[in-house]
Amino acid sequence: MVLKKLQLKNFRIHADTEISFSDGLNLIVGGNGQGKTSIIEAIYFLCTTKNYKGAPDQEILRFGEQVYEIQGEFSDKTETAARIYYSLAENRRYYLKNGKQVSRAVDVIGSLPVVLLTPEDHAITQGAPADRRKFVDSVISQESSAYLQTLLDFNRTLKQRASLLFRLREEGTTTNRLAELDAWDERLAESGAELISYRQRFTDEFIPYLNDAYKKIPGSSELPKIDYVYLDGFSGSGIKDHYLSQLKERRNEEIRRGTNLTGPQKDEFVFSINGKSLRNFGSQGQHKTFQAALRFAQFFYLQERSGLTPILLLDDVFGELDAERSVKISEYLKVVGQAFVTITDFSNLGFIRTGGNDSVLHIKGGRQVVGL
């Protein structure tokens, strides 16, 4: 997958920017606040329908304007034109693919595969379990639209069940309400068991990719591992039945507290190196290596599983790494296809070798500056 051209109108600092890209390495150079990260943000937005920074549309919209637009021309076996359009007057965002409006994210995610590495990835290894679930869900969702649909169904059911539990707490139980809760339990256990099965399979399949990526970055013999812990450590067969039994056992407590207390929304993915918990015992260098390895593992996992080469995005990564890890990661850029890397000062990054198929783009004040 290659992004040939990107157009930004009233998107953050970019009033009207149009950039053509190389299908190799694209180095985006600029000072802080000049608009280089906004390019990464826009590309990820087009590929996933999601803003990875979590910013509301009103914040993204350039000050004083009424609409913003992002347009991208992608090429693989076929040409794909993607467009995001936001209207302040309507307070509504539209996504169009090849000129046709798309209303479901599931119809976009995975068709334009993308991998993003940023300094914020520290949350994956150092943050809460929800950060690790978010990472895993984002990888599987790009590989399997069926998983994404199951995840969406599960979250909707979870929300409906939580609403009922809150009503039961506030208004009391009745035979009809408990029968309704039984029905929600069945639906939740069905989709929840599917999620767990997907996550089990993913963990087993992903670990070899992680091992390979990790070895190449620090050049050491450390062994990374991911352990998937679900349903309070359950490890037997009959996941759906066990989940249902947990829901029955904790029903009174859930009603008393008015919320869901068990299920895949509580799952944990435990990262370790040589058998020791990364979160509890890992050095800063090990955390940074693990984070980068996760993303490169994601890249090659998606490439093999989907048959499409993802677009690789690295935002302000090299400033966070020591020289050895920076060199190792830069070597990956020679073999991944199209990559976008933001940096503030190219002169200090001589280890990044650019060739005839690469480009260096200078961004200043939301514009591409030629001739620097």
XYZ file of C-alpha atoms in Angstrom:
372
model
C 0.000 0.000 0.000
C 1.366 3.410 -1.003
C 0.059 6.906 -0.287
C 0.797 8.922 -3.422
C -0.655 12.302 -2.488
C -2.119 14.056 0.563
C -4.207 17.240 0.637
C -5.030 19.115 3.841
C -7.415 22.059 4.054
C -7.946 23.894 7.337
C -6.541 20.885 9.200
C -4.787 22.226 12.297
C -2.069 24.630 11.084
C -2.428 23.541 7.444
C -4.531 26.057 5.494
C -4.105 24.438 2.083
C -1.318 21.882 1.798
C -0.762 19.388 -1.017
C 2.171 16.962 -0.875
C 3.239 14.148 -3.196
C 5.177 11.327 -1.578
C 7.856 8.847 -2.489
C 6.933 5.179 -2.259
C 10.059 4.667 -0.116
C 11.200 6.686 2.898
C 9.627 10.106 3.444
C 11.476 12.217 6.010
C 9.284 15.072 7.255
C 11.513 17.745 8.763
C 10.321 20.737 10.769
C 10.473 22.526 14.088
C 7.956 22.091 16.851
C 4.497 23.380 16.001
C 5.198 23.680 12.261
C 2.759 20.980 11.139
C 4.870 17.875 10.573
C 3.041 15.724 13.143
C -0.282 16.864 11.666
C 0.706 15.064 8.455
C 1.180 11.810 10.373
C -2.090 12.443 12.193
C -3.958 12.983 8.916
C -2.560 9.839 7.274
C -3.552 7.705 10.255
C -6.982 9.361 10.254
C -7.572 8.405 6.607
C -6.444 4.815 7.160
C -8.463 4.104 10.309
C -11.264 6.732 10.498
C -9.832 7.492 13.965
C -7.762 10.380 15.272
C -5.018 8.727 17.294
C -4.613 11.820 19.432
C -8.261 11.634 20.460
C -8.799 15.294 19.581
C -12.346 16.563 18.931
C -13.095 17.870 15.445
C -13.510 21.428 16.705
C -9.919 21.345 17.979
C -8.585 19.997 14.685
C -10.375 22.674 12.645
C -8.143 25.641 11.824
C -9.106 28.698 13.846
C -11.799 30.828 12.216
C -12.728 28.262 9.549
C -15.948 26.308 9.026
C -14.781 23.060 7.413
C -11.678 20.905 7.243
C -10.769 18.295 4.648
C -8.239 15.495 4.372
C -7.805 13.762 1.028
C -5.464 10.948 0.141
C -4.692 8.991 -3.013
C -3.622 5.414 -2.257
C -2.288 2.806 -4.630
C -1.904 -0.954 -4.382
C -3.447 -3.381 -6.842
C -6.133 -0.738 -7.332
C -6.386 3.004 -6.765
C -8.252 4.256 -3.678
C -9.302 7.839 -2.989
C -10.123 8.530 0.662
C -11.592 11.774 1.980
C -12.594 13.068 5.402
C -14.784 16.160 5.522
C -15.947 17.966 8.661
C -18.540 20.762 8.839
C -18.663 22.937 11.933
C -22.186 24.144 11.079
C -23.457 20.559 11.026
C -20.975 19.411 13.676
C -20.622 16.286 11.584
C -17.763 14.415 9.972
C -18.060 12.461 6.724
C -15.823 9.715 5.346
C -15.835 9.037 1.613
C -14.085 6.215 -0.184
C -13.822 6.485 -3.955
C -16.502 9.168 -3.839
C -19.027 7.125 -1.864
C -19.929 7.910 1.730
C -18.941 5.237 4.242
C -20.924 5.090 7.466
C -19.240 2.111 9.148
C -15.628 2.083 10.314
C -15.539 -1.672 9.717
C -15.757 -0.959 5.968
C -12.507 1.045 6.079
C -10.305 -0.400 8.813
C -7.917 -2.972 7.377
C -8.354 -1.913 3.748
C -5.676 0.788 4.186
C -3.359 -0.917 6.705
C -1.191 1.361 8.807
C 1.268 1.043 11.699
C 2.075 3.992 13.951
C 4.976 4.317 16.405
C 4.983 7.398 18.664
C 6.462 8.354 22.056
C 2.949 7.840 23.471
C 3.455 4.100 22.943
C 5.042 4.045 26.396
C 1.484 3.521 27.675
C 1.350 0.105 26.001
C 4.105 -1.327 28.185
C 3.913 0.978 31.197
C 0.235 1.900 31.376
C -2.964 0.193 32.468
C -4.330 -3.101 31.073
C -6.742 -1.057 28.927
C -3.755 0.331 26.985
C -2.554 -3.163 26.115
C -6.060 -4.290 25.153
C -6.331 -1.245 22.902
C -3.085 -2.201 21.159
C -4.155 -5.816 20.629
C -7.627 -4.812 19.449
C -6.163 -2.339 16.948
C -3.883 -4.984 15.434
C -6.490 -7.740 15.146
C -9.131 -5.318 13.836
C -6.927 -4.394 10.867
C -6.378 -8.070 10.102
C -9.938 -9.319 10.691
C -13.132 -7.375 10.020
C -14.994 -10.232 11.732
C -13.085 -9.534 14.938
C -13.807 -5.817 14.705
C -17.517 -6.523 14.243
C -17.495 -8.910 17.213
C -15.712 -6.289 19.321
C -18.287 -3.646 18.381
C -21.143 -6.046 19.161
C -19.605 -6.950 22.512
C -19.121 -3.307 23.500
C -22.709 -2.455 22.571
C -24.008 -5.392 24.600
C -21.752 -4.457 27.509
C -23.143 -0.917 27.480
C -26.760 -2.128 27.374
C -26.146 -4.578 30.192
C -24.476 -1.874 32.288
C -27.527 0.332 31.792
C -29.793 -2.474 33.008
C -27.580 -3.173 36.025
C -27.759 0.494 36.955
C -31.569 0.411 36.716
C -31.685 -2.710 38.870
C -29.572 -0.974 41.473
C -31.690 2.175 41.452
C -35.164 0.681 40.997
C -34.844 -2.838 42.371
C -35.209 -6.291 40.831
C -38.326 -7.824 39.318
C -38.901 -11.152 37.587
C -39.077 -9.457 34.184
C -35.922 -7.432 34.743
C -33.959 -10.490 35.866
C -35.184 -12.370 32.792
C -33.941 -9.458 30.684
C -30.586 -9.685 32.460
C -30.445 -13.413 31.638
C -30.868 -12.548 27.954
C -28.086 -9.950 28.086
C -25.846 -12.454 29.891
C -26.297 -14.940 27.060
C -25.489 -12.373 24.381
C -22.500 -11.074 26.314
C -21.087 -14.552 26.895
C -21.514 -15.420 23.213
C -19.623 -12.424 21.831
C -17.200 -12.374 24.775
C -16.159 -15.984 24.185
C -15.551 -15.161 20.515
C -13.337 -12.224 21.494
C -11.305 -14.376 23.850
C -10.818 -17.054 21.192
C -9.615 -14.448 18.697
C -7.225 -12.969 21.270
C -5.866 -16.399 22.218
C -5.118 -17.212 18.610
C -3.599 -13.799 17.960
C -1.250 -14.055 20.949
C 0.052 -17.433 19.777
C 0.528 -16.194 16.212
C 2.051 -12.829 17.139
C 4.803 -13.956 19.526
C 7.153 -15.250 16.762
C 6.920 -11.875 15.001
C 7.688 -10.121 18.278
C 10.671 -12.367 18.986
C 12.128 -11.697 15.548
C 11.668 -7.920 15.788
C 13.027 -7.731 19.323
C 16.225 -9.598 18.429
C 17.012 -7.172 15.629
C 16.639 -3.949 17.612
C 18.987 -4.320 20.609
C 20.963 -7.154 19.072
C 20.696 -9.160 22.295
C 19.536 -12.623 23.303
C 16.713 -11.374 25.537
C 13.487 -13.307 25.082
C 10.245 -11.288 25.016
C 6.914 -12.937 25.741
C 3.204 -12.127 25.906
C 0.870 -13.988 28.262
C -2.847 -13.512 27.768
C -4.824 -13.560 31.028
C -8.623 -13.680 30.750
C -11.628 -14.394 32.982
C -9.550 -14.118 36.170
C -6.910 -16.574 34.967
C -9.176 -19.262 33.494
C -7.281 -21.648 31.214
C -9.634 -24.524 30.442
C -12.081 -25.260 27.635
C -15.694 -24.138 27.528
C -14.999 -20.405 27.649
C -18.608 -19.348 27.094
C -19.931 -21.620 29.852
C -17.270 -20.411 32.264
C -18.035 -16.786 31.437
C -21.749 -17.410 32.038
C -20.997 -19.028 35.382
C -18.916 -15.991 36.386
C -21.793 -13.691 35.468
C -24.147 -15.766 37.623
C -21.729 -15.851 40.550
C -21.161 -12.097 40.509
C -24.710 -11.059 39.661
C -25.627 -9.768 43.107
C -22.411 -7.768 43.351
C -22.877 -6.330 39.863
C -26.442 -5.273 40.699
C -25.303 -3.766 43.980
C -22.599 -1.759 42.198
C -24.621 -1.122 39.046
C -21.884 -2.057 36.589
C -20.146 -4.910 34.734
C -17.383 -6.540 36.760
C -16.121 -9.468 34.696
C -15.375 -10.294 31.078
C -12.961 -9.547 28.207
C -13.104 -5.832 29.048
C -10.955 -6.775 32.061
C -8.423 -8.917 30.156
C -4.688 -8.378 30.607
C -1.746 -9.000 28.299
C 1.363 -9.482 30.419
C 4.636 -8.527 28.717
C 7.823 -10.100 30.027
C 11.523 -10.380 29.177
C 13.389 -13.527 30.182
C 10.468 -14.459 32.422
C 10.391 -11.156 34.340
C 7.509 -8.697 34.147
C 8.441 -5.823 31.849
C 6.046 -3.454 33.604
C 7.480 -4.173 37.049
C 11.155 -4.815 36.353
C 12.003 -3.516 32.869
C 14.557 -0.763 32.308
C 13.686 2.294 30.229
C 15.773 0.879 27.393
C 13.905 -2.424 27.518
C 10.565 -0.618 27.478
C 11.538 1.433 24.425
C 12.856 -1.653 22.648
C 9.699 -3.619 23.437
C 7.492 -0.781 22.180
C 9.367 -0.540 18.884
C 9.412 -4.332 18.526
C 5.637 -4.472 19.015
C 5.122 -2.045 16.144
C 7.512 -3.747 13.741
C 5.987 -7.098 14.677
C 2.589 -5.567 13.921
C 3.874 -4.410 10.533
C 5.072 -7.834 9.396
C 2.111 -9.631 10.993
C -0.361 -7.472 9.051
C 1.682 -7.719 5.873
C 1.601 -11.518 5.908
C -1.966 -11.904 7.159
C -3.647 -9.328 4.945
C -1.489 -9.559 1.851
C -1.143 -5.763 1.900
C 1.977 -3.868 2.937
C 1.063 -1.386 5.689
C 2.112 2.239 5.621
C 4.604 2.826 8.442
C 4.417 6.053 10.465
C 7.100 7.100 12.978
C 6.413 10.353 14.791
C 9.279 11.951 16.725
C 10.687 8.555 17.667
C 14.446 8.986 17.299
C 14.669 11.686 19.945
C 13.501 9.089 22.473
C 16.099 6.421 21.604
C 19.802 5.929 22.206
C 22.203 5.767 19.271
C 22.333 1.959 19.008
C 18.564 1.495 18.954
C 18.165 4.409 16.548
C 20.550 2.799 14.071
C 18.826 -0.585 14.352
C 15.386 0.934 13.787
C 16.634 3.013 10.856
C 17.785 -0.225 9.203
C 14.192 -1.458 9.275
C 13.191 1.536 7.164
C 15.048 0.030 4.197
C 12.813 -3.046 4.047
C 9.305 -1.931 5.017
C 8.151 -0.218 1.840
C 6.664 3.244 2.291
C 7.492 4.944 5.581
C 6.922 8.412 7.023
C 9.302 9.696 9.695
C 9.045 13.081 11.426
C 12.215 14.694 12.749
C 13.126 18.176 13.950
C 16.721 18.254 12.707
C 18.009 16.030 9.927
C 21.641 17.066 10.505
C 21.860 15.010 13.709
C 20.509 11.846 12.112
C 23.218 10.935 9.658
C 22.615 7.232 10.291
C 19.348 7.487 8.332
C 20.443 6.737 4.800
C 18.271 8.099 2.016
C 18.421 6.761 -1.504
C 17.059 7.662 -4.904
C 13.588 6.402 -4.001
C 13.357 8.500 -0.836
C 12.400 12.107 -0.192
C 13.071 14.797 2.402
C 10.156 17.174 2.983
C 10.638 20.413 4.918
C 7.529 21.748 6.664
C 7.262 25.264 8.073
C 4.115 27.074 9.186
C 1.878 24.378 7.756
C 3.489 24.543 4.306
C 6.026 22.501 2.399
C 9.145 24.598 1.915
C 11.188 23.846 -1.192
C 14.896 24.497 -1.511
C 16.114 24.020 2.068
